[in-house]
Amino acid sequence: MTVPLLKIGAVLSTMAMVTNWMSQTLPSLVGLNGTAVSRAGTSEKISPDEGWQVYTSAQAPDGKCLCTAVIPVQGTCSRDLRSHQLRQLMEKVQNISQSMEVLDLRTYRDLQYVRNTESLMKGLDSRLKVAAESQKSLNAKSFQELKDKMTELLPLMPVLDQYKSDTRLIVHLKEEVRNLSGSLLAIQEEMGAYDYEELQQRVLMLEARLHACMQKLGCGKLTGVSNPITIRASGSRFGSWMTDTMTPSADSRVWYMDGYYKGRRVLEFRTLNDFVTGQNFVQHLLPHPWAGTGHVVFNGSLYYNKYQSNIAVKYHFRSRSVLVQRSLAGAGYNNTFPYSWGGFSDIDFMVDESGLWAVYTTNQNAGNIVVSRVDPQTLEVLRSWDTGYPKRSAGESFMICGTLYVTNSHLAGAKIYFAYYTNTSSYEYTDIPFHNQYSHISMLDYNPRERVLYTWNNGHQVIYNVTLFHVIKTSGEL
């Protein structure tokens, strides 16, 4: 009698271990422990009322990209049928585990009782064998002793009845565990069960998709400008310096143009470090002198305003020749409509994520800033916008993502005061702090490739990181 009881106890202990493992492992398998698991090659689509808010900044001095993602407040996962099924499975596992704990306790208790009566059962068994062989030996005294021992064993009957009931419960629990195993297999097939190598491949794939997503974050609304980072102190009070806004990141050449009028000498440094140390450069001598400091290098060519004219010039560095030049119709020049600091800054070329722009003004629009999209091949004006902001009241300006940002002064205490959105032909007044460390800015341009502002500030070459605000709609897969 003891052997079947011991087997039942072993089965119960084993099943308790299995369900304990299931209760601990199931959440991670089905994604209820905070880790979302999805089918290979797809992503769970969360549809909050608002998109994700992502702030991206330019490269830090150590080369790292600075990004911050803010999850929407109302972004919650929907409780679909699968989630309801998983909660039911978890409840079943918990109930089975509790039932097995009760069975385990009962088994242990009743097993102790059986062990305590084991010697009594053995003695009774031997007496019955003797009585069966020779009924003459069973006298009145012996019969009474046998009857007393049987009476002692009577409490064992309800214990055995309880074991019968527990056996039926165990069969039921086995069936429940079998059903749960089938449900888990179905969920694993639906949601994906991956080994280490497969998970590693998924991580690499997600990293690649994240990188591709970040590459799309080139455009956004300006929300902040960092403190200035001084690269070098050289040249006169006025000038310009820049890198190419379109070439691959491996091309780190720097161009340097000292002075604001009649200049023709352009220095090309091989790297930023060479520029800092003032070595490893070549000289380009322009066929026409420049006016102002609003020059820009775009795809291997220099775009600048020809001195004493409203002519735009495209000079190609590799061929050392002028590819095209064209007049900006009606644009003022020779300090007719400069920025507040003067310096023949009537015409300012700039580049953003969408291409080449020219900022100037005319008599027809009463000296207000005009923004024009320019074809970089022909220098033809494609479209123009009248911003309504007087150019002589502007310290400097720059373009980011089709938006013109204007500072209210070129001196200390300046801030980014005005923004004109060409995509909606609308404007707003802003209040973005802008630290003018050396108190006299004569050139300010945005480089979309590096997401920084290049500045010539009183004989100092300075850069600023910018912080852009993005809203990513989650209606589709990223």
Short mmCIF file of C-alpha atoms in Angstrom, two decimals:
data_model
loop_
_atom_site.label_atom_id
_atom_site.label_comp_id
_atom_site.label_asym_id
_atom_site.label_seq_id
_atom_site.Cartn_x
_atom_site.Cartn_y
_atom_site.Cartn_z
CA MET A 1 0.00 0.00 0.00
CA THR A 2 2.88 2.32 0.62
CA VAL A 3 4.33 2.07 -2.90
CA PRO A 4 1.34 3.64 -4.75
CA LEU A 5 1.22 6.44 -2.22
CA LEU A 6 4.88 7.22 -2.71
CA LYS A 7 4.38 7.29 -6.50
CA ILE A 8 1.50 9.75 -6.10
CA GLY A 9 3.69 12.01 -3.97
CA ALA A 10 6.48 11.93 -6.58
CA VAL A 11 4.06 12.80 -9.39
CA LEU A 12 2.62 15.70 -7.44
CA SER A 13 6.07 17.09 -6.62
CA THR A 14 7.13 16.86 -10.26
CA MET A 15 3.97 18.57 -11.49
CA ALA A 16 4.37 21.30 -8.89
CA MET A 17 7.89 21.98 -10.22
CA VAL A 18 6.58 22.09 -13.79
CA THR A 19 3.79 24.53 -13.02
CA ASN A 20 6.13 26.67 -10.95
CA TRP A 21 8.43 26.89 -13.98
CA MET A 22 5.45 27.69 -16.19
CA SER A 23 4.26 30.47 -13.91
CA GLN A 24 7.73 32.04 -13.93
CA THR A 25 8.52 31.49 -17.61
CA LEU A 26 5.13 32.09 -19.21
CA PRO A 27 5.17 35.89 -18.79
CA SER A 28 8.44 36.22 -20.72
CA LEU A 29 7.26 33.80 -23.39
CA VAL A 30 4.05 35.65 -24.14
CA GLY A 31 5.28 39.17 -23.46
CA LEU A 32 3.45 39.95 -20.22
CA ASN A 33 6.55 40.93 -18.29
CA GLY A 34 7.02 44.22 -20.15
CA THR A 35 8.98 42.77 -23.07
CA ALA A 36 7.00 42.88 -26.30
CA VAL A 37 7.67 39.89 -28.55
CA SER A 38 6.51 40.04 -32.15
CA ARG A 39 6.66 37.94 -35.28
CA ALA A 40 9.92 38.09 -37.21
CA GLY A 41 10.05 40.93 -39.70
CA THR A 42 7.11 42.84 -38.22
CA SER A 43 6.57 45.28 -35.42
CA GLU A 44 3.73 45.81 -33.01
CA LYS A 45 1.90 48.97 -34.16
CA ILE A 46 0.95 51.30 -31.36
CA SER A 47 -1.58 53.92 -32.37
CA PRO A 48 -1.60 56.67 -29.73
CA ASP A 49 -3.67 59.78 -30.14
CA GLU A 50 -0.48 61.72 -30.70
CA GLY A 51 2.77 60.75 -32.42
CA TRP A 52 6.07 60.12 -30.70
CA GLN A 53 7.94 63.28 -29.85
CA VAL A 54 11.62 63.08 -30.75
CA TYR A 55 14.23 65.73 -30.09
CA THR A 56 17.43 65.42 -32.11
CA SER A 57 20.54 67.47 -31.73
CA ALA A 58 23.62 67.86 -33.86
CA GLN A 59 26.78 65.93 -33.25
CA ALA A 60 28.48 66.57 -29.93
CA PRO A 61 32.17 67.53 -29.96
CA ASP A 62 33.05 63.85 -29.46
CA GLY A 63 31.07 62.91 -32.58
CA LYS A 64 28.07 61.35 -30.86
CA CYS A 65 24.54 62.11 -32.02
CA LEU A 66 22.29 63.40 -29.26
CA CYS A 67 18.66 62.29 -29.41
CA THR A 68 15.77 62.17 -26.96
CA ALA A 69 12.48 60.33 -27.57
CA VAL A 70 9.35 61.12 -25.58
CA ILE A 71 6.60 58.49 -25.65
CA PRO A 72 3.09 59.94 -25.96
CA VAL A 73 1.15 60.22 -22.73
CA GLN A 74 -1.90 58.56 -24.26
CA GLY A 75 0.09 55.82 -25.98
CA THR A 76 -1.37 52.58 -24.54
CA CYS A 77 -1.64 49.13 -26.01
CA SER A 78 -5.12 47.87 -26.85
CA ARG A 79 -6.43 44.91 -24.90
CA ASP A 80 -7.20 42.57 -27.74
CA LEU A 81 -8.47 38.99 -27.76
CA ARG A 82 -4.96 37.58 -27.50
CA SER A 83 -4.23 39.59 -24.36
CA HIS A 84 -7.48 38.30 -22.83
CA GLN A 85 -6.47 34.74 -23.70
CA LEU A 86 -3.06 35.19 -22.11
CA ARG A 87 -4.60 36.51 -18.90
CA GLN A 88 -6.89 33.47 -18.77
CA LEU A 89 -3.91 31.16 -19.23
CA MET A 90 -2.06 32.89 -16.44
CA GLU A 91 -5.05 32.49 -14.13
CA LYS A 92 -5.28 28.78 -14.97
CA VAL A 93 -1.59 28.27 -14.29
CA GLN A 94 -1.95 30.03 -10.95
CA ASN A 95 -4.99 27.92 -10.00
CA ILE A 96 -3.24 24.69 -10.99
CA SER A 97 -0.17 25.66 -9.02
CA GLN A 98 -2.26 26.38 -5.91
CA SER A 99 -4.20 23.10 -6.28
CA MET A 100 -0.96 21.16 -6.54
CA GLU A 101 0.40 22.84 -3.44
CA VAL A 102 -2.71 21.70 -1.53
CA LEU A 103 -2.32 18.18 -2.93
CA ASP A 104 1.33 18.15 -1.98
CA LEU A 105 0.51 19.11 1.61
CA ARG A 106 -2.23 16.48 1.85
CA THR A 107 0.03 13.85 0.35
CA TYR A 108 2.78 14.59 2.83
CA ARG A 109 0.38 14.54 5.80
CA ASP A 110 -1.38 11.32 4.81
CA LEU A 111 1.86 9.63 3.87
CA GLN A 112 3.16 10.24 7.36
CA TYR A 113 0.04 8.61 8.77
CA VAL A 114 0.47 5.56 6.52
CA ARG A 115 4.10 5.20 7.52
CA ASN A 116 3.14 5.30 11.19
CA THR A 117 0.66 2.42 10.66
CA GLU A 118 3.02 0.41 8.43
CA SER A 119 4.26 -1.88 11.24
CA LEU A 120 0.69 -2.46 12.40
CA MET A 121 -0.34 -3.44 8.85
CA LYS A 122 2.59 -5.86 8.53
CA GLY A 123 1.70 -7.57 11.84
CA LEU A 124 -1.93 -7.82 10.81
CA ASP A 125 -0.94 -9.29 7.47
CA SER A 126 1.15 -12.03 9.12
CA ARG A 127 -1.66 -12.89 11.56
CA LEU A 128 -4.14 -13.22 8.72
CA LYS A 129 -1.83 -15.57 6.87
CA VAL A 130 -1.47 -17.78 9.96
CA ALA A 131 -5.24 -17.76 10.52
CA ALA A 132 -5.84 -18.73 6.92
CA GLU A 133 -3.45 -21.69 7.14
CA SER A 134 -4.87 -23.05 10.41
CA GLN A 135 -8.16 -21.86 11.70
CA LYS A 136 -7.63 -23.97 14.90
CA SER A 137 -4.90 -21.60 16.02
CA LEU A 138 -7.36 -18.73 15.97
CA ASN A 139 -8.71 -18.88 19.55
CA ALA A 140 -10.88 -16.28 21.20
CA LYS A 141 -7.96 -14.26 22.47
CA SER A 142 -6.22 -14.18 19.14
CA PHE A 143 -9.45 -13.26 17.38
CA GLN A 144 -9.95 -10.34 19.75
CA GLU A 145 -6.40 -9.13 19.18
CA LEU A 146 -6.91 -9.31 15.43
CA LYS A 147 -10.18 -7.44 15.78
CA ASP A 148 -8.50 -4.73 17.87
CA LYS A 149 -5.78 -4.27 15.25
CA MET A 150 -8.40 -3.97 12.54
CA THR A 151 -10.12 -1.31 14.61
CA GLU A 152 -6.85 0.62 14.78
CA LEU A 153 -6.67 0.54 11.00
CA LEU A 154 -10.20 1.84 10.45
CA PRO A 155 -9.07 5.55 10.41
CA LEU A 156 -7.03 4.65 7.35
CA MET A 157 -10.20 4.22 5.29
CA PRO A 158 -11.04 7.94 4.92
CA VAL A 159 -7.38 8.55 4.07
CA LEU A 160 -7.65 6.08 1.22
CA ASP A 161 -10.93 7.63 0.11
CA GLN A 162 -9.21 11.04 0.05
CA TYR A 163 -6.49 9.51 -2.12
CA LYS A 164 -9.11 8.29 -4.55
CA SER A 165 -10.52 11.81 -4.77
CA ASP A 166 -7.05 13.29 -5.16
CA THR A 167 -6.28 10.81 -7.92
CA ARG A 168 -9.29 12.02 -9.88
CA LEU A 169 -8.14 15.63 -9.32
CA ILE A 170 -4.66 14.74 -10.53
CA VAL A 171 -6.10 13.29 -13.73
CA HIS A 172 -8.04 16.53 -14.22
CA LEU A 173 -4.96 18.63 -13.59
CA LYS A 174 -2.97 16.56 -16.05
CA GLU A 175 -5.57 17.32 -18.69
CA GLU A 176 -5.43 21.03 -17.85
CA VAL A 177 -1.64 21.04 -18.14
CA ARG A 178 -1.92 19.26 -21.50
CA ASN A 179 -4.38 21.87 -22.73
CA LEU A 180 -2.16 24.69 -21.48
CA SER A 181 0.83 23.21 -23.27
CA GLY A 182 -1.14 23.15 -26.51
CA SER A 183 -2.21 26.76 -26.03
CA LEU A 184 1.37 27.81 -25.34
CA LEU A 185 2.60 26.07 -28.47
CA ALA A 186 -0.03 27.90 -30.52
CA ILE A 187 1.00 31.23 -28.97
CA GLN A 188 4.66 30.51 -29.64
CA GLU A 189 3.89 29.77 -33.27
CA GLU A 190 1.90 33.00 -33.53
CA MET A 191 4.27 35.28 -31.65
CA GLY A 192 7.55 33.59 -32.50
CA ALA A 193 9.87 31.46 -30.42
CA TYR A 194 13.48 32.34 -31.10
CA ASP A 195 16.81 30.93 -30.10
CA TYR A 196 19.80 33.14 -29.27
CA GLU A 197 21.03 33.47 -32.86
CA GLU A 198 17.59 34.42 -34.13
CA LEU A 199 17.18 37.00 -31.37
CA GLN A 200 20.59 38.43 -32.18
CA GLN A 201 19.62 38.77 -35.84
CA ARG A 202 16.39 40.50 -34.83
CA VAL A 203 18.33 42.94 -32.65
CA LEU A 204 20.66 43.75 -35.55
CA MET A 205 17.67 44.22 -37.85
CA LEU A 206 15.97 46.55 -35.36
CA GLU A 207 19.18 48.55 -34.95
CA ALA A 208 19.39 48.95 -38.71
CA ARG A 209 15.77 50.10 -38.86
CA LEU A 210 16.39 52.55 -36.00
CA HIS A 211 19.39 53.96 -37.85
CA ALA A 212 17.30 54.33 -41.00
CA CYS A 213 14.60 56.04 -38.96
CA MET A 214 17.09 58.49 -37.46
CA GLN A 215 18.37 59.29 -40.94
CA LYS A 216 14.86 60.48 -41.75
CA LEU A 217 14.90 62.90 -38.83
CA GLY A 218 16.80 65.56 -40.74
CA CYS A 219 13.92 68.00 -40.59
CA GLY A 220 12.17 69.52 -37.63
CA LYS A 221 11.35 72.75 -35.86
CA LEU A 222 14.18 74.60 -34.14
CA THR A 223 13.69 74.62 -30.37
CA GLY A 224 17.15 75.40 -29.04
CA VAL A 225 20.74 76.40 -29.79
CA SER A 226 23.66 75.18 -27.71
CA ASN A 227 26.37 77.27 -26.13
CA PRO A 228 29.07 78.30 -28.63
CA ILE A 229 32.04 76.04 -29.34
CA THR A 230 35.09 78.04 -30.45
CA ILE A 231 37.08 76.20 -33.11
CA ARG A 232 39.71 78.81 -33.89
CA ALA A 233 40.55 82.49 -33.51
CA SER A 234 41.97 83.90 -36.74
CA GLY A 235 41.53 86.53 -39.42
CA SER A 236 39.92 89.93 -39.28
CA ARG A 237 36.70 90.97 -37.56
CA PHE A 238 34.57 89.91 -40.55
CA GLY A 239 34.66 86.79 -42.66
CA SER A 240 33.13 83.39 -43.36
CA TRP A 241 34.08 79.75 -43.05
CA MET A 242 32.20 76.56 -43.92
CA THR A 243 32.21 72.90 -44.90
CA ASP A 244 30.38 71.38 -47.86
CA THR A 245 26.70 70.87 -47.04
CA MET A 246 26.22 67.87 -49.34
CA THR A 247 29.36 65.75 -49.64
CA PRO A 248 29.76 62.45 -47.72
CA SER A 249 30.78 62.65 -44.08
CA ALA A 250 34.25 61.35 -44.94
CA ASP A 251 34.90 64.67 -46.72
CA SER A 252 35.81 67.05 -43.90
CA ARG A 253 37.37 69.87 -45.92
CA VAL A 254 37.01 73.41 -44.56
CA TRP A 255 36.85 76.60 -46.64
CA TYR A 256 37.99 79.95 -45.22
CA MET A 257 37.31 83.43 -46.62
CA ASP A 258 38.64 86.38 -44.61
CA GLY A 259 37.07 89.83 -45.08
CA TYR A 260 33.71 91.04 -46.37
CA TYR A 261 34.43 92.78 -49.69
CA LYS A 262 36.82 92.74 -52.66
CA GLY A 263 38.25 89.42 -51.48
CA ARG A 264 39.28 86.73 -53.97
CA ARG A 265 41.40 84.36 -51.88
CA VAL A 266 39.74 81.14 -50.64
CA LEU A 267 41.71 78.70 -48.51
CA GLU A 268 40.75 75.02 -48.63
CA PHE A 269 41.91 72.96 -45.63
CA ARG A 270 42.04 69.18 -45.88
CA THR A 271 40.43 68.52 -42.50
CA LEU A 272 38.99 70.40 -39.54
CA ASN A 273 42.12 69.60 -37.56
CA ASP A 274 44.25 71.12 -40.32
CA PHE A 275 42.07 74.22 -40.14
CA VAL A 276 42.57 74.45 -36.38
CA THR A 277 46.34 74.17 -36.77
CA GLY A 278 46.44 76.35 -39.92
CA GLN A 279 48.25 73.82 -42.12
CA ASN A 280 47.67 71.52 -45.14
CA PHE A 281 45.65 73.89 -47.28
CA VAL A 282 45.43 74.92 -50.91
CA GLN A 283 44.51 78.36 -52.23
CA HIS A 284 41.83 79.22 -54.77
CA LEU A 285 41.91 82.62 -56.43
CA LEU A 286 38.42 83.60 -57.56
CA PRO A 287 38.07 85.28 -60.97
CA HIS A 288 35.57 87.77 -59.46
CA PRO A 289 35.83 89.34 -55.98
CA TRP A 290 33.08 88.73 -53.46
CA ALA A 291 30.79 91.03 -51.50
CA GLY A 292 29.57 90.34 -47.98
CA THR A 293 29.98 87.08 -46.07
CA GLY A 294 26.91 85.15 -47.22
CA HIS A 295 28.81 82.48 -49.13
CA VAL A 296 28.06 78.75 -49.09
CA VAL A 297 29.76 75.60 -50.39
CA PHE A 298 27.30 73.16 -51.90
CA ASN A 299 28.23 69.92 -53.69
CA GLY A 300 31.77 71.00 -54.54
CA SER A 301 30.97 74.56 -55.65
CA LEU A 302 31.11 77.95 -53.98
CA TYR A 303 28.07 80.22 -54.32
CA TYR A 304 28.71 83.92 -53.64
CA ASN A 305 27.67 87.47 -54.48
CA LYS A 306 29.88 89.20 -57.03
CA TYR A 307 31.24 92.52 -55.73
CA GLN A 308 29.33 95.69 -56.74
CA SER A 309 26.48 93.73 -58.32
CA ASN A 310 23.48 91.56 -57.56
CA ILE A 311 25.02 88.71 -59.58
CA ALA A 312 25.20 85.22 -58.09
CA VAL A 313 28.34 83.26 -58.99
CA LYS A 314 28.88 79.49 -58.95
CA TYR A 315 32.58 78.62 -58.73
CA HIS A 316 33.62 74.97 -59.06
CA PHE A 317 36.63 74.12 -56.89
CA ARG A 318 37.86 71.04 -58.76
CA SER A 319 37.91 72.72 -62.19
CA ARG A 320 38.83 76.09 -60.66
CA SER A 321 36.34 77.82 -62.91
CA VAL A 322 33.04 79.71 -62.86
CA LEU A 323 30.31 77.38 -64.07
CA VAL A 324 27.48 79.92 -64.16
CA GLN A 325 26.56 83.40 -63.00
CA ARG A 326 23.15 85.08 -62.98
CA SER A 327 21.61 88.32 -61.74
CA LEU A 328 19.03 88.20 -58.95
CA ALA A 329 16.43 90.51 -60.44
CA GLY A 330 15.78 93.57 -58.30
CA ALA A 331 18.02 92.45 -55.43
CA GLY A 332 19.75 95.30 -53.61
CA TYR A 333 23.57 95.41 -53.34
CA ASN A 334 26.42 97.65 -52.15
CA ASN A 335 24.89 98.08 -48.67
CA THR A 336 21.45 99.00 -50.01
CA PHE A 337 19.71 96.37 -47.88
CA PRO A 338 22.33 94.74 -45.64
CA TYR A 339 21.92 93.11 -42.25
CA SER A 340 22.19 95.40 -39.24
CA TRP A 341 26.00 95.06 -39.16
CA GLY A 342 26.42 96.30 -42.75
CA GLY A 343 29.42 94.79 -44.54
CA PHE A 344 27.82 94.55 -48.01
CA SER A 345 25.65 91.73 -46.65
CA ASP A 346 22.81 92.45 -49.09
CA ILE A 347 22.71 88.92 -50.57
CA ASP A 348 23.05 85.84 -48.36
CA PHE A 349 23.26 82.34 -49.84
CA MET A 350 22.37 79.36 -47.65
CA VAL A 351 21.62 75.64 -47.90
CA ASP A 352 19.25 73.46 -45.89
CA GLU A 353 17.81 69.94 -46.26
CA SER A 354 15.80 70.96 -49.35
CA GLY A 355 18.50 72.74 -51.33
CA LEU A 356 19.93 76.16 -52.19
CA TRP A 357 18.39 79.48 -51.07
CA ALA A 358 19.12 83.18 -51.51
CA VAL A 359 18.05 85.75 -48.90
CA TYR A 360 17.98 89.41 -49.97
CA THR A 361 15.52 92.26 -50.45
CA THR A 362 14.27 94.62 -53.14
CA ASN A 363 12.78 98.08 -53.49
CA GLN A 364 9.48 96.52 -54.56
CA ASN A 365 8.96 94.85 -51.17
CA ALA A 366 10.07 97.89 -49.17
CA GLY A 367 13.25 96.39 -47.78
CA ASN A 368 11.60 93.31 -46.26
CA ILE A 369 13.48 90.01 -46.43
CA VAL A 370 12.82 87.94 -49.54
CA VAL A 371 13.52 84.18 -49.47
CA SER A 372 14.07 82.56 -52.87
CA ARG A 373 14.57 78.93 -53.85
CA VAL A 374 17.43 78.80 -56.34
CA ASP A 375 18.29 76.10 -58.86
CA PRO A 376 21.88 75.11 -57.96
CA GLN A 377 22.66 74.25 -61.59
CA THR A 378 21.37 77.37 -63.36
CA LEU A 379 21.02 79.86 -60.46
CA GLU A 380 17.49 80.52 -61.68
CA VAL A 381 15.03 81.67 -59.00
CA LEU A 382 12.37 78.96 -58.68
CA ARG A 383 10.05 80.64 -56.18
CA SER A 384 10.15 83.59 -53.78
CA TRP A 385 8.47 84.52 -50.48
CA ASP A 386 8.12 87.99 -48.93
CA THR A 387 8.59 87.44 -45.19
CA GLY A 388 7.51 90.95 -44.14
CA TYR A 389 10.54 91.26 -41.83
CA PRO A 390 12.78 94.33 -42.45
CA LYS A 391 16.27 93.14 -43.36
CA ARG A 392 18.07 96.07 -41.78
CA SER A 393 16.56 95.02 -38.42
CA ALA A 394 17.99 91.52 -38.70
CA GLY A 395 21.34 90.63 -37.25
CA GLU A 396 21.73 87.47 -39.36
CA SER A 397 19.56 84.62 -40.66
CA PHE A 398 19.76 80.95 -41.63
CA MET A 399 17.53 78.24 -43.14
CA ILE A 400 16.55 74.92 -41.52
CA CYS A 401 14.03 72.60 -43.17
CA GLY A 402 12.50 75.32 -45.31
CA THR A 403 12.16 77.74 -42.43
CA LEU A 404 14.05 81.04 -42.23
CA TYR A 405 15.21 81.92 -38.71
CA VAL A 406 16.23 85.51 -38.02
CA THR A 407 18.23 86.97 -35.12
CA ASN A 408 17.26 90.40 -33.86
CA SER A 409 20.83 91.65 -33.50
CA HIS A 410 24.43 90.91 -34.44
CA LEU A 411 25.63 92.09 -31.02
CA ALA A 412 25.60 90.66 -27.51
CA GLY A 413 22.13 89.85 -26.16
CA ALA A 414 20.86 88.61 -29.51
CA LYS A 415 18.20 85.91 -29.77
CA ILE A 416 16.42 84.07 -32.57
CA TYR A 417 13.42 86.31 -32.82
CA PHE A 418 11.52 85.47 -36.02
CA ALA A 419 10.71 82.37 -38.07
CA TYR A 420 9.17 82.25 -41.55
CA TYR A 421 7.78 78.92 -42.80
CA THR A 422 7.95 78.63 -46.57
CA ASN A 423 5.83 75.47 -46.63
CA THR A 424 2.83 77.39 -45.24
CA SER A 425 3.85 80.96 -46.17
CA SER A 426 3.36 81.93 -42.54
CA TYR A 427 5.51 83.35 -39.75
CA GLU A 428 5.76 83.59 -35.99
CA TYR A 429 7.85 85.47 -33.46
CA THR A 430 10.15 83.26 -31.43
CA ASP A 431 12.25 83.63 -28.29
CA ILE A 432 15.18 81.21 -28.65
CA PRO A 433 18.27 82.22 -26.65
CA PHE A 434 21.43 82.67 -28.70
CA HIS A 435 24.69 83.24 -26.84
CA ASN A 436 26.84 85.75 -28.75
CA GLN A 437 30.12 85.16 -26.94
CA TYR A 438 32.36 87.59 -28.85
CA SER A 439 29.74 90.31 -29.39
CA HIS A 440 29.86 90.77 -33.17
CA ILE A 441 28.51 88.17 -35.59
CA SER A 442 29.11 88.78 -39.30
CA MET A 443 28.24 85.33 -40.68
CA LEU A 444 25.74 82.67 -39.58
CA ASP A 445 24.91 79.58 -41.65
CA TYR A 446 23.35 76.15 -41.03
CA ASN A 447 24.95 72.95 -42.32
CA PRO A 448 22.25 70.25 -42.75
CA ARG A 449 24.80 67.47 -43.12
CA GLU A 450 26.31 68.14 -39.71
CA ARG A 451 23.27 69.85 -38.11
CA VAL A 452 25.35 72.73 -36.75
CA LEU A 453 25.49 76.48 -37.18
CA TYR A 454 28.74 77.94 -38.49
CA THR A 455 29.51 81.45 -37.23
CA TRP A 456 32.19 84.08 -37.72
CA ASN A 457 32.15 86.08 -34.50
CA ASN A 458 34.59 88.97 -34.18
CA GLY A 459 37.56 87.08 -35.58
CA HIS A 460 36.53 83.74 -34.02
CA GLN A 461 35.29 80.70 -35.92
CA VAL A 462 32.49 79.21 -33.81
CA ILE A 463 29.90 76.45 -34.16
CA TYR A 464 26.58 75.84 -32.38
CA ASN A 465 24.64 72.61 -32.08
CA VAL A 466 20.93 72.88 -32.78
CA THR A 467 18.01 71.00 -31.26
CA LEU A 468 15.13 70.15 -33.59
CA PHE A 469 11.64 68.99 -32.59
CA HIS A 470 10.00 66.13 -34.49
CA VAL A 471 6.61 64.41 -34.37
CA ILE A 472 6.69 60.90 -35.81
CA LYS A 473 3.29 59.59 -36.83
CA THR A 474 2.83 55.93 -35.93
CA SER A 475 0.12 55.11 -38.44
CA GLY A 476 2.59 52.94 -40.32
CA GLU A 477 5.67 50.92 -39.62
CA LEU A 478 8.80 52.91 -38.91
#
